Amino acid sequence: MPPRTVVIGVDSSTQSTKAAVTDVETGELLAVGRAPHVVTGEGGARETDPEVWWRALCDAVAAGLKESGLSASAVTGIAVAGQQHGLVTLDGTGRPLRPALLWNDTRSAPQAAALVEELGGPEAWTARTGTVPVASMTATKWRWLRENDPANAEATAAVRLPHDFLTERLAGVAATDPGDASGTCWYSTVTGAYDPELLDRLGLDVSMLPEVAATGGTRVGSLTESAAEALGLPAGIAVAAGTGDNMSAAVGLGLGGAGLLDHPVLSLGTSGTVFAASLARPASTALSGFAAADGTYLPLACTLNCTLAVDKVAGLLGLHRDDATPGGEAVLLPYLDGERTPDLPHSSGLLTGLRHDTTPQQLLGAAYEGAAFTVLRALDELLRACGLDPADPEVAGRPLRLIGGGAQGRTWVETVRRLSGQPLIVPAGGELVALGAAALAASAAGGGDPVAIATRWNAKAEDAELPPVERDTETWERVGSVLDRAAEPVLGR
């Protein structure tokens, strides 16, 4: 029997790093090493020292290899999928000048509004970059840094996204991919390159940015001697360009040009996202019109408040996360960190509809409903961006793939099922972001389309399929009515 060969797919998320040791031939997940991150900041601030990510990557790879029982010589490639939009500023030696501003740092909301106005409104941004700037986007964070921390902005020699920073540590090469680059608001999804006019407007020189590889699976370099020593891996193995976490999850699911197109996915994690891979370039101001890691597009809507926000409500009520019942007349919008979709960066949680007979379990159920409604409402716009009619029975009957930590929770699954009225598929394989990164690594190490590789790996998976239930239109309309009436006067922009 020939020796087993493996690749390592790294998921560097907001809260932790996971390193998935994956069999190249079968896609079998042999082991997953884990290491935590530290997020700091109060109010709208959310920051992490990028060196924390590097130490976590080293620790997670070591733990994964140890758990797998394999020799490091079995590893042929590595790729990183990282949290999107974060701003990493480096000095001339490649060291971080300050903690990175994370995607869920909302301090740059005023800068986002100013940028939208300067270019002529949301439609102008959608036409250029596919995406309207909100506080999450990297361009707004760079503008914030220049205005609020000018000394570090002036000292910045290089600007990176979180996954770019880690890839450069691995290969010694400044590289990114179209998927993660498209979340900056200085990359054009029309030309497939950085937009010179936008860079000039932001005060960024293109020399400060990484080269954009053709795909996330492109081999951009080899593991350096110093990185190999830090990780305990062989020097010279393939390093892929990598991508953003949402793009990597799409690859892990087999979504893309060599797989499924125009099939929606709902991810329930720290953030809630709904996305699909499509050949159609998205042009909706209500969505983020991202590129995908494989050369297609990935229209996406993202909310800031999902599983962590609901868990916070459960903690305040002294309940377990599954001690929930439908909310009844209560409506709870758990916008504890401001909100991105809809664009309400200064909002906070809102509770209304309390009665004498309202129970704690109903309040928790209302938090689930508010979070699920917020991300599900973007689904119709997503389908339209793919060139589909949401009212078409064939389109409406397409199953919604449910992923992320929330997909393992009974109450999350049932809430989404009840509010969507759609059939659900809960993929059998876990760690989809890391699995997608592993497919990118396999592509870089041996060639082949990463989506095709992941599709082959998924062929024998036994996914859970749940038939549709009657849609709870009463709850849907009640939550929507509260959000629409409260957005401007109560929640604010």
mmCIF file of N, CA, C and O in Angstrom, residues 329-360:
data_model
loop_
_atom_site.group_PDB
_atom_site.id
_atom_site.type_symbol
_atom_site.label_atom_id
_atom_site.label_comp_id
_atom_site.label_asym_id
_atom_site.label_seq_id
_atom_site.Cartn_x
_atom_site.Cartn_y
_atom_site.Cartn_z
ATOM 1 N N GLU A 329 -45.585 36.737 20.706
ATOM 2 C CA GLU A 329 -45.710 38.131 20.276
ATOM 3 C C GLU A 329 -44.403 38.903 20.417
ATOM 4 O O GLU A 329 -44.280 40.017 19.899
ATOM 5 N N ALA A 330 -43.435 38.341 21.121
ATOM 6 C CA ALA A 330 -42.166 39.047 21.356
ATOM 7 C C ALA A 330 -41.316 39.072 20.084
ATOM 8 O O ALA A 330 -41.246 38.095 19.338
ATOM 9 N N VAL A 331 -40.661 40.195 19.844
ATOM 10 C CA VAL A 331 -39.681 40.342 18.763
ATOM 11 C C VAL A 331 -38.387 40.841 19.401
ATOM 12 O O VAL A 331 -38.390 41.826 20.139
ATOM 13 N N LEU A 332 -37.296 40.143 19.128
ATOM 14 C CA LEU A 332 -35.996 40.527 19.664
ATOM 15 C C LEU A 332 -35.006 40.576 18.499
ATOM 16 O O LEU A 332 -34.722 39.546 17.880
ATOM 17 N N LEU A 333 -34.537 41.771 18.197
ATOM 18 C CA LEU A 333 -33.496 41.943 17.180
ATOM 19 C C LEU A 333 -32.159 42.004 17.914
ATOM 20 O O LEU A 333 -31.853 43.008 18.562
ATOM 21 N N PRO A 334 -31.345 40.940 17.845
ATOM 22 C CA PRO A 334 -30.141 40.853 18.692
ATOM 23 C C PRO A 334 -28.933 41.554 18.073
ATOM 24 O O PRO A 334 -27.860 40.963 17.920
ATOM 25 N N TYR A 335 -29.095 42.832 17.748
ATOM 26 C CA TYR A 335 -28.031 43.585 17.077
ATOM 27 C C TYR A 335 -27.058 44.149 18.125
ATOM 28 O O TYR A 335 -26.922 45.355 18.310
ATOM 29 N N LEU A 336 -26.368 43.234 18.812
ATOM 30 C CA LEU A 336 -25.547 43.616 19.953
ATOM 31 C C LEU A 336 -24.247 44.305 19.538
ATOM 32 O O LEU A 336 -23.639 45.017 20.335
ATOM 33 N N ASP A 337 -23.808 44.086 18.311
ATOM 34 C CA ASP A 337 -22.561 44.672 17.825
ATOM 35 C C ASP A 337 -22.799 45.640 16.675
ATOM 36 O O ASP A 337 -21.951 45.808 15.805
ATOM 37 N N GLY A 338 -23.951 46.341 16.672
ATOM 38 C CA GLY A 338 -24.309 47.065 15.466
ATOM 39 C C GLY A 338 -24.716 46.045 14.419
ATOM 40 O O GLY A 338 -24.749 44.838 14.683
ATOM 41 N N GLU A 339 -25.052 46.483 13.218
ATOM 42 C CA GLU A 339 -25.422 45.513 12.192
ATOM 43 C C GLU A 339 -24.900 45.954 10.840
ATOM 44 O O GLU A 339 -24.739 47.139 10.566
ATOM 45 N N ARG A 340 -24.596 44.957 10.022
ATOM 46 C CA ARG A 340 -24.053 45.177 8.676
ATOM 47 C C ARG A 340 -25.122 45.019 7.610
ATOM 48 O O ARG A 340 -25.137 45.742 6.625
ATOM 49 N N THR A 341 -26.020 44.038 7.777
ATOM 50 C CA THR A 341 -27.125 43.812 6.844
ATOM 51 C C THR A 341 -28.394 43.606 7.657
ATOM 52 O O THR A 341 -28.563 42.557 8.269
ATOM 53 N N PRO A 342 -29.259 44.622 7.722
ATOM 54 C CA PRO A 342 -29.174 45.930 7.072
ATOM 55 C C PRO A 342 -28.060 46.792 7.675
ATOM 56 O O PRO A 342 -27.560 46.492 8.764
ATOM 57 N N ASP A 343 -27.711 47.859 6.956
ATOM 58 C CA ASP A 343 -26.579 48.696 7.342
ATOM 59 C C ASP A 343 -26.976 49.618 8.494
ATOM 60 O O ASP A 343 -27.410 50.748 8.302
ATOM 61 N N LEU A 344 -26.806 49.094 9.717
ATOM 62 C CA LEU A 344 -27.162 49.834 10.932
ATOM 63 C C LEU A 344 -25.999 49.716 11.913
ATOM 64 O O LEU A 344 -26.100 49.083 12.971
ATOM 65 N N PRO A 345 -24.842 50.330 11.595
ATOM 66 C CA PRO A 345 -23.633 50.100 12.392
ATOM 67 C C PRO A 345 -23.711 50.590 13.820
ATOM 68 O O PRO A 345 -22.954 50.127 14.679
ATOM 69 N N HIS A 346 -24.608 51.528 14.118
ATOM 70 C CA HIS A 346 -24.705 52.078 15.468
ATOM 71 C C HIS A 346 -25.863 51.478 16.270
ATOM 72 O O HIS A 346 -26.155 51.947 17.376
ATOM 73 N N SER A 347 -26.507 50.471 15.736
ATOM 74 C CA SER A 347 -27.675 49.904 16.406
ATOM 75 C C SER A 347 -27.273 49.062 17.615
ATOM 76 O O SER A 347 -26.110 48.681 17.786
ATOM 77 N N SER A 348 -28.243 48.777 18.440
ATOM 78 C CA SER A 348 -28.079 47.856 19.559
ATOM 79 C C SER A 348 -29.285 46.922 19.556
ATOM 80 O O SER A 348 -30.172 47.042 18.722
ATOM 81 N N GLY A 349 -29.316 45.985 20.515
ATOM 82 C CA GLY A 349 -30.430 45.055 20.559
ATOM 83 C C GLY A 349 -31.755 45.754 20.840
ATOM 84 O O GLY A 349 -31.809 46.749 21.566
ATOM 85 N N LEU A 350 -32.814 45.222 20.254
ATOM 86 C CA LEU A 350 -34.148 45.797 20.424
ATOM 87 C C LEU A 350 -35.128 44.700 20.799
ATOM 88 O O LEU A 350 -35.202 43.667 20.137
ATOM 89 N N LEU A 351 -35.902 44.931 21.874
ATOM 90 C CA LEU A 351 -36.917 43.978 22.334
ATOM 91 C C LEU A 351 -38.252 44.694 22.409
ATOM 92 O O LEU A 351 -38.364 45.769 23.019
ATOM 93 N N THR A 352 -39.283 44.094 21.815
ATOM 94 C CA THR A 352 -40.629 44.660 21.887
ATOM 95 C C THR A 352 -41.630 43.509 21.890
ATOM 96 O O THR A 352 -41.295 42.361 21.603
ATOM 97 N N GLY A 353 -42.880 43.827 22.242
ATOM 98 C CA GLY A 353 -43.935 42.818 22.236
ATOM 99 C C GLY A 353 -44.051 42.006 23.505
ATOM 100 O O GLY A 353 -44.654 40.926 23.495
ATOM 101 N N LEU A 354 -43.495 42.494 24.618
ATOM 102 C CA LEU A 354 -43.590 41.759 25.885
ATOM 103 C C LEU A 354 -45.024 41.759 26.420
ATOM 104 O O LEU A 354 -45.729 42.763 26.344
ATOM 105 N N ARG A 355 -45.431 40.626 26.991
ATOM 106 C CA ARG A 355 -46.720 40.477 27.661
ATOM 107 C C ARG A 355 -46.497 39.850 29.032
ATOM 108 O O ARG A 355 -45.405 39.335 29.323
ATOM 109 N N HIS A 356 -47.546 39.866 29.882
ATOM 110 C CA HIS A 356 -47.429 39.249 31.208
ATOM 111 C C HIS A 356 -47.100 37.763 31.108
ATOM 112 O O HIS A 356 -46.435 37.210 31.995
ATOM 113 N N ASP A 357 -47.561 37.115 30.049
ATOM 114 C CA ASP A 357 -47.345 35.676 29.942
ATOM 115 C C ASP A 357 -46.137 35.311 29.085
ATOM 116 O O ASP A 357 -45.914 34.136 28.776
ATOM 117 N N THR A 358 -45.334 36.312 28.681
ATOM 118 C CA THR A 358 -44.119 36.007 27.928
ATOM 119 C C THR A 358 -43.126 35.274 28.824
ATOM 120 O O THR A 358 -42.869 35.691 29.957
ATOM 121 N N THR A 359 -42.567 34.177 28.322
ATOM 122 C CA THR A 359 -41.638 33.370 29.119
ATOM 123 C C THR A 359 -40.192 33.626 28.694
ATOM 124 O O THR A 359 -39.924 34.090 27.577
ATOM 125 N N PRO A 360 -39.234 33.310 29.575
ATOM 126 C CA PRO A 360 -37.824 33.408 29.169
ATOM 127 C C PRO A 360 -37.512 32.567 27.939
ATOM 128 O O PRO A 360 -36.712 32.960 27.086
#
